[in-house]
XYZ file of C-alpha atoms in Angstrom:
547
model
C 93.845 61.628 130.960
C 97.064 63.108 132.407
C 99.469 64.998 129.884
C 103.194 62.765 128.619
C 106.136 64.324 127.936
C 107.235 62.699 124.215
C 110.921 62.729 123.845
C 112.037 65.048 120.139
C 115.035 67.002 119.197
C 115.140 70.321 116.822
C 114.002 70.805 113.593
C 116.317 73.158 111.906
C 114.408 76.639 109.885
C 111.410 76.221 112.203
C 112.397 80.188 112.072
C 108.889 81.276 111.077
C 108.659 84.583 108.101
C 106.637 87.564 107.391
C 103.237 84.987 107.913
C 104.506 82.609 110.605
C 105.696 79.102 110.082
C 104.930 77.790 106.052
C 106.663 74.875 104.539
C 106.178 71.756 102.177
C 103.486 69.612 104.049
C 106.070 66.692 103.932
C 108.101 68.708 106.398
C 105.215 69.106 108.385
C 104.350 65.094 108.122
C 107.315 64.705 110.024
C 107.073 62.927 113.658
C 107.338 65.680 115.293
C 107.379 68.337 113.865
C 104.272 69.889 114.222
C 104.509 68.804 117.983
C 107.813 71.066 118.619
C 106.567 73.601 116.930
C 103.873 74.210 119.456
C 105.495 73.330 122.139
C 108.019 75.593 122.042
C 105.093 78.981 121.618
C 103.322 77.661 123.929
C 106.385 77.919 126.203
C 107.157 81.198 125.240
C 103.512 82.266 126.117
C 103.587 80.204 129.048
C 106.468 80.665 130.158
C 108.329 77.005 130.019
C 106.903 74.590 132.477
C 103.623 77.123 132.935
C 99.965 77.025 132.380
C 97.439 78.281 130.111
C 94.678 77.589 132.735
C 92.069 80.216 132.691
C 92.887 80.951 128.898
C 90.950 80.614 125.962
C 92.653 79.305 122.877
C 90.326 80.078 119.060
C 91.834 77.741 116.133
C 91.102 77.020 112.575
C 92.435 77.423 109.877
C 91.458 77.131 105.553
C 90.700 73.468 105.050
C 94.135 72.759 102.576
C 95.501 69.033 103.137
C 96.657 68.308 106.550
C 94.209 70.650 108.224
C 92.729 67.454 110.351
C 95.161 66.235 111.555
C 96.900 69.431 112.422
C 93.753 70.493 114.416
C 93.110 67.171 116.753
C 97.591 67.519 117.422
C 97.313 70.710 118.818
C 93.915 69.816 120.282
C 95.859 67.277 122.504
C 97.961 69.937 123.511
C 95.950 72.751 124.189
C 94.705 70.226 126.553
C 97.896 69.413 128.270
C 98.559 73.036 129.141
C 95.773 73.318 131.033
C 93.615 75.316 128.357
C 90.069 75.958 130.175
C 88.829 76.682 126.416
C 89.163 76.109 122.614
C 87.083 77.519 120.154
C 87.340 75.354 117.278
C 86.079 75.946 114.035
C 83.614 74.197 112.750
C 85.431 70.905 110.321
C 89.068 73.522 111.226
C 87.437 75.879 109.426
C 88.119 79.375 110.090
C 89.528 81.799 107.510
C 92.042 84.401 108.896
C 89.860 87.050 109.466
C 87.320 85.609 111.322
C 89.678 84.425 113.169
C 91.140 87.264 114.329
C 87.161 88.695 115.037
C 86.847 85.641 117.036
C 89.630 85.904 119.113
C 88.121 89.865 119.719
C 84.695 89.405 120.171
C 84.608 86.198 122.626
C 88.590 88.032 123.961
C 89.970 85.276 123.173
C 94.303 85.402 124.971
C 94.787 83.677 120.872
C 94.411 82.311 118.610
C 96.533 79.428 116.516
C 95.848 79.699 112.175
C 96.803 77.146 109.624
C 97.705 78.256 106.602
C 100.268 78.935 102.920
C 97.501 81.947 102.415
C 97.532 82.287 98.921
C 99.638 79.735 98.016
C 98.902 75.838 96.594
C 96.967 73.075 98.340
C 97.412 69.657 98.386
C 99.680 66.390 98.968
C 102.238 68.282 97.802
C 101.324 72.055 98.710
C 102.096 73.699 101.146
C 101.094 73.818 104.897
C 101.428 76.555 107.475
C 100.531 77.834 111.600
C 101.195 80.499 113.011
C 100.062 82.363 116.534
C 97.462 85.878 116.609
C 97.593 87.375 120.221
C 95.404 89.362 122.462
C 94.191 91.820 120.133
C 93.108 89.355 117.507
C 96.300 90.073 115.132
C 99.369 87.970 114.314
C 102.368 87.901 116.816
C 104.789 90.470 116.964
C 108.446 89.478 115.711
C 108.886 89.157 120.053
C 107.322 86.921 119.841
C 108.370 84.881 116.693
C 111.737 85.308 117.275
C 111.509 83.803 121.077
C 108.938 80.829 119.504
C 112.148 79.933 116.606
C 114.835 80.199 119.722
C 113.100 77.705 121.677
C 112.549 75.055 118.405
C 116.109 75.438 118.836
C 116.225 73.781 122.554
C 113.270 71.200 123.034
C 113.835 67.630 123.891
C 110.021 67.128 124.352
C 106.833 67.745 124.339
C 103.279 67.317 126.120
C 100.615 65.731 124.648
C 97.454 63.412 125.591
C 95.875 60.150 124.678
C 92.877 60.579 123.766
C 90.096 60.182 120.705
C 90.190 62.854 118.670
C 87.638 66.017 118.767
C 84.092 65.476 116.143
C 84.403 68.765 114.783
C 82.149 67.806 111.740
C 78.801 69.501 113.751
C 78.399 72.012 116.152
C 78.412 71.777 119.912
C 80.728 71.409 123.247
C 83.206 68.349 123.930
C 85.307 68.070 127.029
C 88.933 66.806 125.965
C 90.838 65.882 130.075
C 89.455 68.911 131.759
C 89.591 71.026 128.223
C 85.995 72.688 126.891
C 86.477 72.864 123.208
C 83.479 74.179 121.276
C 82.748 74.001 118.206
C 81.326 76.894 116.515
C 79.416 77.928 113.536
C 82.466 79.215 111.588
C 81.188 82.240 109.869
C 78.379 83.401 112.710
C 81.420 85.931 114.147
C 82.003 87.905 111.031
C 78.883 87.767 109.631
C 77.758 89.984 112.952
C 80.405 92.098 112.392
C 79.942 92.434 108.885
C 75.957 94.286 109.556
C 77.402 96.687 112.222
C 80.388 97.558 108.978
C 77.677 97.573 106.308
C 74.428 99.056 104.870
C 72.861 95.663 103.950
C 69.634 97.051 102.619
C 71.752 99.170 99.801
C 73.981 95.985 98.886
C 69.925 94.321 98.654
C 68.934 96.851 96.475
C 72.162 96.284 94.096
C 71.521 92.643 93.684
C 67.117 93.184 93.434
C 67.692 95.703 90.510
C 69.367 93.468 88.487
C 73.360 94.087 89.128
C 76.032 90.822 88.812
C 78.231 90.158 90.742
C 80.662 86.578 89.841
C 83.058 85.786 92.801
C 85.519 83.521 92.739
C 86.628 81.920 96.061
C 88.686 79.296 94.289
C 87.750 76.280 96.015
C 88.744 77.700 98.946
C 87.728 79.347 102.422
C 86.232 82.224 101.657
C 83.435 80.110 100.160
C 81.364 79.526 103.001
C 81.552 83.230 104.235
C 80.481 84.673 100.895
C 77.863 81.683 99.520
C 75.761 83.261 103.192
C 76.747 86.392 103.487
C 76.005 87.921 99.538
C 74.463 85.200 98.876
C 72.319 83.986 102.227
C 72.317 87.697 103.185
C 71.957 90.083 100.797
C 70.354 88.661 97.416
C 72.661 87.577 94.316
C 71.319 84.614 92.152
C 72.189 81.604 93.556
C 75.797 81.364 91.553
C 77.062 84.906 92.257
C 80.222 82.206 94.765
C 81.768 80.202 92.008
C 84.303 76.926 93.168
C 81.941 78.289 96.329
C 83.372 74.581 98.605
C 86.363 74.260 99.982
C 88.570 71.631 98.625
C 92.552 70.350 100.738
C 94.022 70.967 97.165
C 91.726 73.227 96.169
C 90.085 71.496 93.606
C 94.136 72.068 91.629
C 93.878 75.787 91.822
C 96.864 78.167 92.914
C 94.626 80.441 95.437
C 96.102 83.487 94.827
C 93.986 86.159 93.555
C 95.661 87.949 90.942
C 95.023 88.605 87.222
C 97.863 85.301 85.795
C 96.107 82.865 88.305
C 92.561 83.924 88.845
C 92.494 83.910 84.738
C 88.770 81.762 84.302
C 87.201 85.399 86.930
C 89.273 87.425 84.406
C 88.277 85.377 80.832
C 84.949 86.150 82.604
C 84.914 89.730 83.658
C 86.362 90.799 79.611
C 82.782 89.371 77.829
C 80.825 91.226 75.634
C 78.006 90.220 78.687
C 80.021 90.855 81.899
C 79.149 90.713 84.876
C 78.838 94.165 86.613
C 81.425 93.184 89.043
C 84.126 90.362 90.405
C 85.820 88.846 92.721
C 87.547 86.298 93.674
C 89.533 85.211 97.909
C 92.589 83.353 98.337
C 93.112 80.522 100.634
C 92.445 81.834 103.445
C 90.276 84.594 102.426
C 92.276 87.697 103.513
C 93.161 89.203 100.511
C 91.259 90.063 97.303
C 90.646 91.395 94.153
C 88.719 93.333 92.397
C 87.400 93.761 88.895
C 85.077 95.606 87.387
C 83.750 94.930 83.224
C 86.640 94.792 81.293
C 88.578 96.912 84.100
C 91.023 95.394 86.623
C 91.967 97.444 89.691
C 95.341 97.568 90.643
C 94.864 96.922 95.030
C 96.475 100.569 95.674
C 93.974 101.868 93.807
C 91.395 99.793 95.668
C 92.636 101.026 98.869
C 93.131 104.306 97.641
C 89.093 104.272 96.722
C 88.153 102.923 100.149
C 89.826 105.841 102.025
C 88.231 107.947 99.936
C 84.514 107.890 100.110
C 84.549 105.845 103.774
C 82.037 108.331 104.599
C 79.472 107.166 102.522
C 79.499 103.505 104.450
C 78.379 103.432 108.045
C 81.324 101.637 109.552
C 83.275 104.396 108.374
C 80.722 107.819 108.117
C 82.635 109.851 110.973
C 85.696 109.849 108.553
C 89.455 107.725 108.901
C 91.935 108.543 111.886
C 94.310 108.252 109.382
C 95.462 105.363 106.688
C 98.709 103.089 106.734
C 99.660 100.968 103.820
C 103.333 99.193 103.156
C 106.132 100.887 101.905
C 106.049 98.884 98.604
C 102.427 99.814 97.928
C 101.800 102.508 95.316
C 101.742 106.608 96.588
C 98.369 106.389 95.385
C 96.163 106.523 99.248
C 99.039 109.068 100.532
C 97.463 111.180 98.266
C 93.899 110.825 99.247
C 95.258 111.281 102.590
C 96.391 114.119 101.780
C 93.144 115.988 100.464
C 91.099 114.711 103.072
C 93.718 115.838 105.525
C 94.516 112.667 107.836
C 98.231 110.658 108.274
C 98.645 108.095 105.966
C 102.033 105.776 107.362
C 104.016 103.556 105.072
C 105.369 100.642 106.911
C 107.052 97.624 106.179
C 105.376 94.674 105.208
C 103.413 92.115 107.138
C 100.239 92.737 108.532
C 101.807 92.681 112.748
C 103.573 96.099 111.561
C 99.045 97.825 110.865
C 97.949 96.111 114.463
C 99.696 98.628 117.120
C 98.291 101.774 114.401
C 95.500 100.622 114.770
C 95.785 100.077 118.593
C 95.837 103.457 118.732
C 93.505 104.939 116.934
C 96.442 105.888 114.698
C 94.950 104.451 111.546
C 92.034 103.083 110.824
C 92.349 101.048 106.778
C 94.854 99.976 105.943
C 96.759 98.316 102.692
C 99.852 96.022 100.760
C 100.231 95.341 97.316
C 99.537 91.978 97.555
C 96.108 92.397 97.696
C 95.263 92.941 100.885
C 93.116 96.200 102.785
C 91.342 95.613 105.775
C 90.384 97.718 108.692
C 90.171 98.520 112.761
C 87.494 95.515 112.387
C 89.926 93.505 113.106
C 93.923 92.893 112.354
C 94.073 91.108 110.077
C 93.531 91.709 105.726
C 89.932 91.062 104.987
C 89.458 90.401 101.307
C 85.338 89.680 101.685
C 85.346 92.992 104.067
C 86.960 94.936 100.649
C 84.284 92.778 98.453
C 81.638 94.112 100.590
C 82.962 97.995 100.934
C 83.528 97.850 96.629
C 79.722 96.814 96.919
C 78.160 99.572 99.424
C 80.221 102.766 97.548
C 78.536 100.420 93.998
C 75.146 100.504 95.792
C 75.179 104.420 97.436
C 77.150 106.112 94.324
C 75.498 103.970 91.325
C 78.559 104.555 89.610
C 80.741 101.206 87.839
C 83.602 100.278 88.862
C 86.068 101.441 86.412
C 83.873 104.911 87.159
C 85.272 105.472 90.748
C 88.564 104.179 89.614
C 88.890 106.878 86.981
C 87.425 109.897 89.184
C 90.661 108.523 91.200
C 92.716 109.123 88.203
C 91.175 112.137 87.758
C 91.406 113.995 91.049
C 95.161 112.488 92.560
C 96.571 111.074 88.995
C 97.196 108.306 88.176
C 100.333 105.737 90.150
C 101.170 103.247 87.663
C 102.008 100.258 89.102
C 103.147 96.631 88.846
C 105.077 93.653 90.413
C 107.483 91.335 88.699
C 108.132 88.425 91.233
C 110.917 85.972 90.400
C 109.684 83.051 92.406
C 111.682 79.984 92.857
C 115.319 81.066 93.110
C 118.132 79.722 95.022
C 118.315 81.603 98.204
C 123.198 81.795 98.242
C 121.574 83.846 94.602
C 118.984 86.080 95.534
C 120.816 87.195 99.528
C 123.403 88.037 95.847
C 121.141 89.638 94.721
C 120.107 91.956 97.941
C 123.623 92.090 98.885
C 125.574 93.640 95.879
C 122.442 96.130 96.180
C 123.123 96.715 99.640
C 126.328 97.709 98.656
C 125.587 100.415 96.385
C 123.308 102.462 97.605
C 125.702 105.269 97.887
C 127.283 104.688 94.796
C 123.589 105.358 92.762
C 122.705 108.639 94.198
C 123.758 111.039 90.333
C 124.417 108.538 88.559
C 122.323 108.039 85.471
C 121.706 104.254 84.847
C 119.676 103.068 81.460
C 118.616 106.959 80.546
C 117.511 107.030 83.697
C 118.896 109.719 86.498
C 118.731 108.420 90.608
C 118.104 110.820 92.615
C 117.715 108.320 96.064
C 118.559 105.255 97.314
C 118.310 103.507 100.586
C 117.185 101.124 102.744
C 114.495 101.202 103.955
C 114.267 101.217 108.258
C 110.588 102.225 110.328
C 110.327 103.043 113.441
C 107.730 102.297 115.057
C 105.820 105.483 115.982
C 103.763 104.259 118.925
C 106.247 101.549 120.678
C 109.816 102.576 119.464
C 110.141 99.148 118.478
C 112.940 99.387 114.649
C 113.408 97.529 111.593
C 115.721 97.434 109.075
C 116.949 96.790 105.711
C 113.299 96.014 104.653
C 113.747 96.458 100.899
C 115.874 99.215 98.868
C 114.485 101.503 97.131
C 115.405 103.660 94.003
C 114.027 107.167 93.779
C 113.783 108.741 91.138
C 113.007 113.458 90.866
C 109.457 113.162 89.701
C 108.687 110.746 92.831
C 109.175 107.495 90.727
C 110.603 104.650 92.214
C 111.703 101.138 92.069
C 111.941 98.635 95.569
C 113.396 95.417 95.368
C 112.568 92.544 98.033
C 112.130 89.089 99.304
C 109.741 87.468 99.927
C 109.292 86.301 103.120
C 105.681 83.244 102.464
C 107.379 80.944 99.970
C 108.534 77.412 101.505
C 110.717 76.215 98.469
C 114.369 78.519 97.516
C 112.973 82.704 97.912
C 111.100 85.214 95.808
C 111.954 87.821 94.695
C 110.219 90.456 93.963
C 110.226 93.794 92.066
C 107.720 96.992 92.365
C 107.779 99.606 89.583
C 105.798 102.451 90.135
C 104.938 106.247 88.185
C 102.644 109.043 88.813
C 101.777 110.445 86.162
C 99.310 113.298 86.189
C 98.121 113.810 82.343
C 94.523 112.963 81.964
C 94.750 111.912 78.043
C 98.030 109.179 79.175
C 95.511 106.991 82.069
C 95.064 104.837 79.935
C 98.380 104.350 78.501
C 99.137 99.882 79.569
C 100.840 100.129 82.244
C 104.123 97.782 81.719
C 104.799 100.285 78.564
C 104.755 103.329 80.807
C 107.084 101.111 83.212
C 109.414 100.457 80.780
C 112.418 101.944 81.953
C 111.967 101.734 85.173
C 111.904 97.784 83.808
C 115.295 98.686 82.627
C 116.261 100.891 84.812
C 116.068 97.315 87.335
C 117.300 95.035 85.051
C 120.832 97.370 84.821
C 121.327 98.293 88.806
C 120.485 94.816 89.812
C 121.312 92.697 87.175
C 118.360 90.306 87.919
C 119.532 87.535 84.719
C 122.796 86.880 85.735
C 121.243 86.801 89.321
C 118.494 84.113 88.666
C 118.932 82.591 85.135
C 115.443 84.121 84.375
C 114.493 85.927 81.742
C 111.372 86.919 82.543
C 108.803 87.329 85.915
C 107.111 84.508 87.270
C 104.426 86.822 87.341
C 103.727 89.625 86.687
C 100.990 92.223 88.565
């Protein structure tokens, strides 16, 4: 079988965002749309006309609508490009952290992830594609920028005319000269988890009557949680709910936060609630942790894991350092200072953690958008975080709430909230950010909405490993006591723009730690509106999501 060229022309807007190219399913269903992006990717990776001979590609996704069709398209194009081997998850399924684990374990040249993460699925939902490099992490901007440039000049792509590869069962198949190995999507990942955590201690926890409710939100995390939590760790059947991945996520919005995981929150607020609740997202790289009647913020979760890491086998030798995205609260900074280790502040996007992890400068990383992970892979990892918490509960004998309140008692509480304004016309969102940036030099020293502004800037990052620079990563308004308001536009949506406003205030007084976060943060909320004129630019009286 020989590769055949197919004539095409460029599509507008195939520029990858924070986590790859995400668009509506109907956009990806256009003839040649996916093929153009994959051809551009292969041209950047192997040179125009170059061969991928001798290289192994990992391929899988979160099972959302259009996943199976896309897998077959990419397999044909990979064969046409000369790949020697492709490892594809059974039924086209691989969670995002599992793709990273498989790349690293099998020393693959890279992997393609088919997912729009926490975005809704189904025929009217979203779809996405991103490339992970040989370290298992998301491709850096120098690659994604080159891919976008190549999409704008394509005139043809190469594929093969073949029958679909049967991916419903594990096995080895040939597509031309390329070997397609359909693998168990859970096996390599589960092996890695056994190496990191004390499974015996967690088994004993469940055997003692501990109850967990894990909501997989009808997404890809379900098979992983069922196999490990119920299958290996002995949790009772039914511990994992919404466990079967569905193309439309059962109509759920698979974003693990108190708004979208409302069923889990309702269960955890009951008098007879389980001891712990957890949820993961569409591609299983995010997590939410909930105690009985107690919701844990992602920032506090990262800080708790860092504070107790040496209690877990995989981290018993201590942490080289920690890293957080700039909008994430400074709770982990205080833990790092207490432990005498480095804490790095990076732009949003997991790819910025990759260099730190590869260089041995950081061990744990986290983002406020319910993403935590470590050096075991180069992606955030939802189930890993849940297992970490279970391990800590097993060895400390404490509850979720006790571990968090101990953190607050030691380091103070970082009251924190994120307000999302979704679906804003892009030009209005850009105008809001432009006027903020135009005021940066004027804001310091001003008293606005009853609050004194100490400093303001547009966050820029110089990578401490390779010296690369990233600018315009978010506008920060800082107060003298360390409180801050951060404004940035999200790169994960598919329609319009999402403005994210982050609010943080540190409170050392234990007597105030149980106050409602929105009450404590009210002065900062007023400051955000006064400075950014959110209502005027967005036309919205309140955020779409408040977490």
